[in-house]
CSV table of C-alpha atoms in Angstrom, one decimal:
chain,number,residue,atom,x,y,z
A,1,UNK,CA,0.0,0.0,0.0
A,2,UNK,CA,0.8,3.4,-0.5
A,3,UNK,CA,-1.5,5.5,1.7
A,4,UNK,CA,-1.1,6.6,5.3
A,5,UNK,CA,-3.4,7.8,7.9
A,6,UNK,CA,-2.5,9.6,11.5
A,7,UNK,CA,-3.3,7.0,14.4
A,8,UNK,CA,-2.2,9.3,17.2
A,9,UNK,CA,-1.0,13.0,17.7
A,10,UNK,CA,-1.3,15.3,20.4
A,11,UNK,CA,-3.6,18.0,20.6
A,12,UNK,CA,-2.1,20.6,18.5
A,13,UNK,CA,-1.6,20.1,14.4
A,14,UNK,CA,1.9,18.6,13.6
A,15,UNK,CA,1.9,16.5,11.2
A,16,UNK,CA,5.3,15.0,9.0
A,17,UNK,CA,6.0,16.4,5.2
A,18,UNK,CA,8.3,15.4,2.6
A,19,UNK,CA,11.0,17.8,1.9
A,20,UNK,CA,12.8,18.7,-0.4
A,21,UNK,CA,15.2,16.0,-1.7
A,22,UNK,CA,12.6,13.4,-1.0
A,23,UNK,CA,13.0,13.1,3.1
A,24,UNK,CA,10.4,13.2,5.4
A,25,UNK,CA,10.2,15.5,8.9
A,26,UNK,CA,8.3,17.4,11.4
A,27,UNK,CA,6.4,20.6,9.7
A,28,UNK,CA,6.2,21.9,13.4
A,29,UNK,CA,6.2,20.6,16.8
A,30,UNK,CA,7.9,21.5,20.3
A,31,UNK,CA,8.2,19.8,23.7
A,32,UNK,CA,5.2,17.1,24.1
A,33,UNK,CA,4.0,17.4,20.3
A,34,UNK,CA,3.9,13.8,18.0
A,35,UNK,CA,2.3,12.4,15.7
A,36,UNK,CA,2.0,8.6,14.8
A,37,UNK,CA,1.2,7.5,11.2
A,38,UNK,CA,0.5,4.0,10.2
A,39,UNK,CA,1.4,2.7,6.9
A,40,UNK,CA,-2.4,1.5,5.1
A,41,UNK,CA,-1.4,-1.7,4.0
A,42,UNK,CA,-2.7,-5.3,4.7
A,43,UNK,CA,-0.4,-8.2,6.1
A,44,UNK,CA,-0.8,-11.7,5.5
A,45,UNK,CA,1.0,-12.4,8.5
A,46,UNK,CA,2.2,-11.1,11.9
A,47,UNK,CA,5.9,-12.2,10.9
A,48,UNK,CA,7.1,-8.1,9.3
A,49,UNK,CA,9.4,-5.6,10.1
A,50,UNK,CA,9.5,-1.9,10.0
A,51,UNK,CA,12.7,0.0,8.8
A,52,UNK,CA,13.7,3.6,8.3
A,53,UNK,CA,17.1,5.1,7.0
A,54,UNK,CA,18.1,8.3,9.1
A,55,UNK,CA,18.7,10.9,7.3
A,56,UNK,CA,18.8,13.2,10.6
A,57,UNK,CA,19.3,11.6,14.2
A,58,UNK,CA,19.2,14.3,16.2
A,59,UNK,CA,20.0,14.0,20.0
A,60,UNK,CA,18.3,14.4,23.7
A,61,UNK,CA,14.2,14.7,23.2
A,62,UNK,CA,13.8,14.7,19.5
A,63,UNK,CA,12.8,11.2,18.9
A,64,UNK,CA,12.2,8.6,16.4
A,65,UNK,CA,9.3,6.3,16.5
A,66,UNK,CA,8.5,3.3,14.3
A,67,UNK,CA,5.7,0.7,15.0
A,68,UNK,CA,5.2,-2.8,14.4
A,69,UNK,CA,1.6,-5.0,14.9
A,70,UNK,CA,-0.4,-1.6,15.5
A,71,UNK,CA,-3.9,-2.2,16.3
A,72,UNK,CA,-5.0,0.9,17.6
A,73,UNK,CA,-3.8,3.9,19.1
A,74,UNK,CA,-3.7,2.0,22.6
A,75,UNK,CA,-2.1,-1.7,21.2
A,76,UNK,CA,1.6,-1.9,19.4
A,77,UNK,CA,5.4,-2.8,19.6
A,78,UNK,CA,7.4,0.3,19.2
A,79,UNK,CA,10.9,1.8,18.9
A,80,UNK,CA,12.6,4.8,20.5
A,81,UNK,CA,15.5,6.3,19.2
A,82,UNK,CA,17.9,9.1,18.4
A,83,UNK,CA,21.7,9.8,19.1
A,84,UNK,CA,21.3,8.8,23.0
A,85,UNK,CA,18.2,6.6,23.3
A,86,UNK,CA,17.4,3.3,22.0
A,87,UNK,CA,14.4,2.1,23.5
A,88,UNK,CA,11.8,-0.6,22.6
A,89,UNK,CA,8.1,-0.5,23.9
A,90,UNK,CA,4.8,-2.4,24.0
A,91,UNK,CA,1.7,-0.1,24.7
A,92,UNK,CA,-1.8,-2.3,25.8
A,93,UNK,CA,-4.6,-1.6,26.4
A,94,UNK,CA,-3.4,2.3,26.1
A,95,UNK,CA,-0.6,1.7,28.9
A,96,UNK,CA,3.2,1.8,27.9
A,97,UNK,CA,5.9,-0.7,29.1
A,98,UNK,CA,9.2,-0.7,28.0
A,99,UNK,CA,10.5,-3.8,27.1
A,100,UNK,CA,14.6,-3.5,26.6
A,101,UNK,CA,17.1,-1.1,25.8
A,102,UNK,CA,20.5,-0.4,24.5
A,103,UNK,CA,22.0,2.6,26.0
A,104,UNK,CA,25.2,1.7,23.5
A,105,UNK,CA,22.6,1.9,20.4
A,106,UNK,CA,23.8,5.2,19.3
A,107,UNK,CA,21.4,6.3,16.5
A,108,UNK,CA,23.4,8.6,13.6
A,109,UNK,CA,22.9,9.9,10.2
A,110,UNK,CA,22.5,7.4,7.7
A,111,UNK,CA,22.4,4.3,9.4
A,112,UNK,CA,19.3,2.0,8.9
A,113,UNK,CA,16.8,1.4,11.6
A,114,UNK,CA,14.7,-1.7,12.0
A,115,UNK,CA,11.9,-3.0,14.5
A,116,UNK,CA,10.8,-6.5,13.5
A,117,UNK,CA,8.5,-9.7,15.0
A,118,UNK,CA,8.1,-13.3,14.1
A,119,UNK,CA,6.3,-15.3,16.8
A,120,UNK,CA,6.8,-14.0,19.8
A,121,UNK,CA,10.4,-12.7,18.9
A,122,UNK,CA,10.7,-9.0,18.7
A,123,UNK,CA,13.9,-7.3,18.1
A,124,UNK,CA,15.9,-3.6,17.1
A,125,UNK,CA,18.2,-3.5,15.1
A,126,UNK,CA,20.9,-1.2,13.4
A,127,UNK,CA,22.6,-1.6,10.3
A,128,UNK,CA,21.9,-5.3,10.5
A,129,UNK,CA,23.1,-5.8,14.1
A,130,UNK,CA,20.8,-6.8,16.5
A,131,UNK,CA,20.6,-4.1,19.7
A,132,UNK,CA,17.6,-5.4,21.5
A,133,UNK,CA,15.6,-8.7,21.6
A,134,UNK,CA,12.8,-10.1,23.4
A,135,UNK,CA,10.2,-12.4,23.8
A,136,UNK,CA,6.6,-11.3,24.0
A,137,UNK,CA,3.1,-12.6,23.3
A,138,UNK,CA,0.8,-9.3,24.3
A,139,UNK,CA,0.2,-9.0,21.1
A,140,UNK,CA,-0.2,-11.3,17.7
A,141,UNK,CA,-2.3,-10.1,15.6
A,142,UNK,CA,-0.6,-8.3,12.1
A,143,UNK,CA,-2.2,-4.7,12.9
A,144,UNK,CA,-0.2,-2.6,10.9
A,145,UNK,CA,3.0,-0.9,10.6
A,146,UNK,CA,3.9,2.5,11.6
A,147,UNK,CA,6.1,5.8,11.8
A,148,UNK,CA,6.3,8.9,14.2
A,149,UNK,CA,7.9,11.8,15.7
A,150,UNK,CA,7.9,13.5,18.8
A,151,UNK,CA,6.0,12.3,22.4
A,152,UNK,CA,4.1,9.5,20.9
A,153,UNK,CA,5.7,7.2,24.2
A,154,UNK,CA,6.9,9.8,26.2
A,155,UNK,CA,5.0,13.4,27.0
A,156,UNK,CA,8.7,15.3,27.8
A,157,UNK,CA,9.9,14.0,24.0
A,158,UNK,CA,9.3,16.5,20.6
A,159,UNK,CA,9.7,16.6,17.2
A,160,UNK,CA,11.5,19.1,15.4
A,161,UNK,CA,14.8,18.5,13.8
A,162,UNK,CA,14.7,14.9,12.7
A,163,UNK,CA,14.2,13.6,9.2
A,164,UNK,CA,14.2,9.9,7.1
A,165,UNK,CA,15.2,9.2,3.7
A,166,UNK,CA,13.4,5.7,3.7
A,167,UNK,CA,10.7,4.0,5.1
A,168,UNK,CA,9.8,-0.3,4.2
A,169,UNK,CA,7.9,-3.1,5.3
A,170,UNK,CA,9.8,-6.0,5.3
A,171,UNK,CA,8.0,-9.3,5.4
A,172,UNK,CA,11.0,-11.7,5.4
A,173,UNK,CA,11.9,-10.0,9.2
A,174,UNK,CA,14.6,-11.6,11.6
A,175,UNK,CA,17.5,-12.2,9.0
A,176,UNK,CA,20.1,-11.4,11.4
């Protein structure tokens, strides 16, 4: 699929754009603003990834989020990260947990970025290494895919200077 629709942002209007050059960032945002976009598509299976190429890191608050087996605004697996964090979540149920982290998973221009699940495996990975693994079950179901900026997991993150060059579904997920 091609299409996109906004599963979660804040109260105020940010929204992501593609610039010039073919990247994609924030239009706007500040401290607490986000927005989470899922990717309309349909899976055949729960077994996918989700990977983006970083065009832009950026550092402390200004975060990168991409989503795996999105349900809703309130059920998903997602992934935290810029220049100093590297952090994956589940949300259920609309409460966050975090599942693991790499505080060594230091996030900078160009590399590629993926969050993927088969079974009950979900992992993080950069530039084909694995960073964080886990074993989960909260949720199963394919849902969809997604991409986000900002305080989508946590309300002292923004979005502001951070941009992506490339953004796949993978359905052969867990090659490393």
């Amino acid at each position: 699929g091609t299409g996109y629709s906004i599963i979660y942002q804040d109260a105020g209007s940010e929204t992501l754009i593609a610039n010039t050059g073919g990247s994609i960032g924030a239009e706007n945002g500040g401290l607490g603003d986000c927005v989470l976009y899922t990717l309309d598509a349909t899976y055949n299976t729960a077994a996918y990834g989700v990977q983006v190429v970083v065009e832009t890191a950026d550092s402390i608050d200004d975060v990168h989020v991409i989503a795996i087996r999105v349900q809703d605004a309130n059920n998903m697996y997602a992934l935290a990260f810029n220049r100093d964090v590297f952090q994956m979540h589940k949300k259920v149920n609309g409460t966050w947990s975090t599942l693991g982290a790499d505080q060594g998973a230091v996030v900078i221009d160009s590399d590629t970025v993926k969050l993927e699940a088969k079974g009950t495996t979900i992992q993080a990975v950069v530039n084909d290494v694995k960073k964080v693994g886990v074993t989960d079950s909260a949720i199963s179901a394919a849902g969809k895919a997604g991409y986000g900026m900002g305080a989508v997991i946590n309300t002292n993150d923004d979005m502001s200077l951070q941009t992506i060059t490339d953004l796949l579904v993978n359905d052969e997920p867990l090659a490393t």
